[in-house]
């Protein structure tokens, strides 16, 4: 008889809750940083304003996350620090001065990080799980960028192919961060999340494929 699949533990101890809140906060701070920088490279004023508005919305739930961390005996900035280091690494390895590559990077890597945070956050107890879900709610970035990309790549197969290849490279960097992120959660929360690694990669990969489809780029 095959061995039963290992179960994924709940993350309900205070230190576990705090570190997951740190992950969520880091994902929002990183999204803000990337979007704010992207806005400066926008080819049109309309796009610049739209991306700037999206950037400003990324930190809307930060104070709520900070209060929740405090209620569980932690400090959100401390909890977010190791995750920010990992996410900053993704940003450094996928830097570009090209507007299209920048926004595709933000949609792809930012979306995958958000998906990972959501998967981990599902292990939290109520009502913290709802706090996390609210903080990770979609901001409309994929739809905005999809419209921009569709307009730019219409009749330009070279740009479409370049962005598709770039998206795959960025996705590889983001997927490579899944295990290091889980390692931080394990260390800070004193918990074994080995059973979550494969499902997390599967969910993040599947959501990435759907996101690339919306962008009109082959995943």
Short mmCIF file of C-alpha atoms in Angstrom, two decimals:
data_model
loop_
_atom_site.label_atom_id
_atom_site.label_comp_id
_atom_site.label_asym_id
_atom_site.label_seq_id
_atom_site.Cartn_x
_atom_site.Cartn_y
_atom_site.Cartn_z
CA UNK A 1 0.00 0.00 0.00
CA UNK A 2 1.44 3.39 -0.94
CA UNK A 3 2.27 5.79 1.86
CA UNK A 4 -0.36 8.47 2.50
CA UNK A 5 0.36 11.93 1.19
CA UNK A 6 1.82 14.14 3.93
CA UNK A 7 -0.59 16.80 5.13
CA UNK A 8 0.20 20.50 5.11
CA UNK A 9 0.09 21.87 8.65
CA UNK A 10 -1.98 24.86 9.66
CA UNK A 11 -0.06 28.04 10.38
CA UNK A 12 -1.87 29.09 13.53
CA UNK A 13 0.85 29.80 16.08
CA UNK A 14 1.61 33.51 16.63
CA UNK A 15 5.09 33.36 15.12
CA UNK A 16 3.71 31.55 12.08
CA UNK A 17 0.97 34.11 11.57
CA UNK A 18 3.44 36.97 11.87
CA UNK A 19 5.89 35.59 9.31
CA UNK A 20 3.12 34.99 6.77
CA UNK A 21 1.89 38.54 7.32
CA UNK A 22 5.47 39.61 6.63
CA UNK A 23 5.43 37.70 3.35
CA UNK A 24 2.19 39.37 2.30
CA UNK A 25 3.48 42.82 3.26
CA UNK A 26 6.71 42.23 1.36
CA UNK A 27 4.76 41.24 -1.74
CA UNK A 28 2.76 44.49 -1.58
CA UNK A 29 5.79 46.70 -0.92
CA UNK A 30 7.62 45.08 -3.83
CA UNK A 31 4.63 45.55 -6.12
CA UNK A 32 4.53 49.22 -5.15
CA UNK A 33 8.25 49.65 -5.82
CA UNK A 34 8.07 48.00 -9.23
CA UNK A 35 4.93 49.80 -10.34
CA UNK A 36 6.19 53.20 -9.22
CA UNK A 37 9.40 52.67 -11.20
CA UNK A 38 7.47 51.34 -14.20
CA UNK A 39 5.29 54.43 -14.29
CA UNK A 40 8.32 56.62 -14.97
CA UNK A 41 9.01 54.66 -18.17
CA UNK A 42 5.44 54.72 -19.49
CA UNK A 43 5.26 55.75 -23.16
CA UNK A 44 2.04 57.71 -22.69
CA UNK A 45 0.68 59.95 -19.96
CA UNK A 46 -2.50 57.88 -19.71
CA UNK A 47 -0.50 54.72 -19.00
CA UNK A 48 1.72 56.55 -16.52
CA UNK A 49 -1.27 57.80 -14.53
CA UNK A 50 -2.95 54.38 -14.59
CA UNK A 51 0.16 52.57 -13.35
CA UNK A 52 0.80 55.22 -10.70
CA UNK A 53 -2.73 54.78 -9.39
CA UNK A 54 -2.21 51.02 -9.25
CA UNK A 55 1.03 51.56 -7.35
CA UNK A 56 -0.68 53.71 -4.75
CA UNK A 57 -3.23 50.98 -4.10
CA UNK A 58 -0.68 48.32 -3.23
CA UNK A 59 -0.17 49.58 0.33
CA UNK A 60 -3.82 50.15 1.15
CA UNK A 61 -3.92 47.18 3.53
CA UNK A 62 -0.49 47.72 5.07
CA UNK A 63 -1.75 49.23 8.32
CA UNK A 64 -4.24 46.39 8.73
CA UNK A 65 -1.44 43.86 8.24
CA UNK A 66 0.72 45.73 10.76
CA UNK A 67 -2.04 45.73 13.38
CA UNK A 68 -2.62 42.03 12.88
CA UNK A 69 1.09 41.33 13.30
CA UNK A 70 1.13 43.41 16.48
CA UNK A 71 -1.88 41.52 17.83
CA UNK A 72 0.13 38.33 17.38
CA UNK A 73 3.19 39.73 19.14
CA UNK A 74 5.24 40.70 16.11
CA UNK A 75 6.51 43.69 14.16
CA UNK A 76 5.53 43.67 10.50
CA UNK A 77 8.64 45.40 9.19
CA UNK A 78 10.86 42.84 10.92
CA UNK A 79 8.79 39.97 9.56
CA UNK A 80 8.85 41.39 6.03
CA UNK A 81 12.62 41.98 5.89
CA UNK A 82 13.83 38.50 4.81
CA UNK A 83 11.13 38.26 2.15
CA UNK A 84 11.96 41.70 0.80
CA UNK A 85 15.55 40.57 0.39
CA UNK A 86 14.42 37.60 -1.71
CA UNK A 87 12.02 39.66 -3.81
CA UNK A 88 14.58 42.41 -4.32
CA UNK A 89 16.80 39.70 -5.77
CA UNK A 90 14.16 38.86 -8.36
CA UNK A 91 13.91 42.54 -9.23
CA UNK A 92 17.67 42.89 -9.63
CA UNK A 93 17.91 39.85 -11.89
CA UNK A 94 15.06 41.01 -14.14
CA UNK A 95 15.91 44.68 -14.53
CA UNK A 96 15.20 46.36 -17.84
CA UNK A 97 14.98 49.90 -19.19
CA UNK A 98 12.42 48.78 -21.77
CA UNK A 99 8.84 49.73 -20.81
CA UNK A 100 7.29 46.55 -22.17
CA UNK A 101 9.75 44.27 -20.43
CA UNK A 102 9.33 46.22 -17.20
CA UNK A 103 5.55 45.92 -17.06
CA UNK A 104 5.58 42.29 -18.18
CA UNK A 105 8.08 41.61 -15.37
CA UNK A 106 5.82 43.30 -12.86
CA UNK A 107 2.74 41.40 -14.03
CA UNK A 108 4.50 38.04 -14.23
CA UNK A 109 6.79 38.07 -11.18
CA UNK A 110 4.48 40.22 -9.09
CA UNK A 111 1.54 37.99 -9.89
CA UNK A 112 3.45 34.81 -9.10
CA UNK A 113 4.65 36.20 -5.77
CA UNK A 114 1.10 37.22 -4.91
CA UNK A 115 -0.15 33.75 -5.83
CA UNK A 116 2.48 32.15 -3.59
CA UNK A 117 1.55 34.43 -0.70
CA UNK A 118 -2.09 33.49 -1.23
CA UNK A 119 -1.29 29.75 -1.15
CA UNK A 120 0.66 30.13 2.10
CA UNK A 121 -1.97 32.46 3.54
CA UNK A 122 -4.64 29.83 3.10
CA UNK A 123 -2.99 27.91 5.95
CA UNK A 124 -3.76 30.75 8.39
CA UNK A 125 -6.71 30.70 10.79
CA UNK A 126 -9.70 32.97 10.52
CA UNK A 127 -9.94 35.97 10.65
CA UNK A 128 -6.30 36.54 9.67
CA UNK A 129 -6.90 34.59 6.49
CA UNK A 130 -9.48 37.18 5.46
CA UNK A 131 -7.03 40.00 6.19
CA UNK A 132 -4.50 38.36 3.89
CA UNK A 133 -7.07 37.69 1.18
CA UNK A 134 -8.09 41.34 1.23
CA UNK A 135 -4.50 42.54 1.02
CA UNK A 136 -3.84 40.28 -1.97
CA UNK A 137 -7.03 41.13 -3.87
CA UNK A 138 -6.47 41.83 -7.56
CA UNK A 139 -5.64 45.39 -8.58
CA UNK A 140 -6.43 45.18 -12.31
CA UNK A 141 -2.81 45.33 -13.43
CA UNK A 142 -3.00 42.30 -15.73
CA UNK A 143 -5.97 43.74 -17.59
CA UNK A 144 -4.30 47.12 -18.00
CA UNK A 145 -1.04 45.65 -19.28
CA UNK A 146 -2.87 43.17 -21.51
CA UNK A 147 -4.57 46.04 -23.30
CA UNK A 148 -1.26 47.88 -23.70
CA UNK A 149 0.56 44.77 -24.92
CA UNK A 150 -2.21 43.86 -27.36
CA UNK A 151 -2.04 47.31 -28.92
CA UNK A 152 1.75 47.25 -29.14
CA UNK A 153 2.12 43.73 -30.53
CA UNK A 154 -0.64 43.99 -33.13
CA UNK A 155 1.26 43.34 -36.33
CA UNK A 156 4.59 43.22 -34.49
CA UNK A 157 5.52 39.56 -34.16
CA UNK A 158 9.07 40.40 -33.14
CA UNK A 159 7.88 42.30 -30.06
CA UNK A 160 5.38 39.57 -29.22
CA UNK A 161 8.07 36.88 -29.42
CA UNK A 162 10.50 38.96 -27.38
CA UNK A 163 8.00 39.57 -24.61
CA UNK A 164 6.95 35.92 -24.55
CA UNK A 165 10.59 34.87 -24.13
CA UNK A 166 11.09 37.55 -21.48
CA UNK A 167 8.00 36.35 -19.63
CA UNK A 168 9.42 32.83 -19.49
CA UNK A 169 12.71 34.12 -18.11
CA UNK A 170 10.96 36.16 -15.44
CA UNK A 171 8.73 33.22 -14.54
CA UNK A 172 11.81 31.07 -14.03
CA UNK A 173 13.22 33.60 -11.59
CA UNK A 174 9.93 33.79 -9.69
CA UNK A 175 9.54 30.01 -9.52
CA UNK A 176 13.09 29.78 -8.25
CA UNK A 177 12.04 31.88 -5.26
CA UNK A 178 9.24 29.55 -4.15
CA UNK A 179 11.41 27.24 -2.08
CA UNK A 180 13.51 30.03 -0.52
CA UNK A 181 10.31 31.79 0.53
CA UNK A 182 8.96 28.60 2.06
CA UNK A 183 12.30 28.13 3.80
CA UNK A 184 11.88 31.51 5.50
CA UNK A 185 8.37 30.60 6.61
CA UNK A 186 9.66 27.29 7.97
CA UNK A 187 12.54 28.90 9.84
CA UNK A 188 10.54 31.76 11.33
CA UNK A 189 7.53 29.60 12.10
CA UNK A 190 9.36 26.45 13.22
CA UNK A 191 7.21 24.36 10.89
CA UNK A 192 7.75 21.78 8.16
CA UNK A 193 6.17 22.92 4.89
CA UNK A 194 7.76 20.33 2.63
CA UNK A 195 4.29 19.02 1.74
CA UNK A 196 3.32 22.47 0.47
CA UNK A 197 6.19 22.93 -1.98
CA UNK A 198 4.83 20.90 -4.90
CA UNK A 199 1.24 22.18 -4.62
CA UNK A 200 2.54 25.74 -4.35
CA UNK A 201 4.65 25.40 -7.50
CA UNK A 202 1.70 23.81 -9.30
CA UNK A 203 -0.70 26.59 -8.36
CA UNK A 204 1.76 29.38 -9.11
CA UNK A 205 2.63 27.81 -12.49
CA UNK A 206 -1.00 27.30 -13.49
CA UNK A 207 -1.96 30.85 -12.57
CA UNK A 208 1.07 32.13 -14.47
CA UNK A 209 -0.03 30.29 -17.61
CA UNK A 210 -3.48 31.87 -17.39
CA UNK A 211 -1.93 35.28 -16.83
CA UNK A 212 0.29 34.95 -19.90
CA UNK A 213 -2.74 33.90 -21.92
CA UNK A 214 -4.51 37.09 -20.87
CA UNK A 215 -1.45 39.04 -21.99
CA UNK A 216 -1.62 37.32 -25.36
CA UNK A 217 1.85 35.86 -24.87
CA UNK A 218 2.77 32.19 -25.00
CA UNK A 219 3.71 30.90 -21.54
#
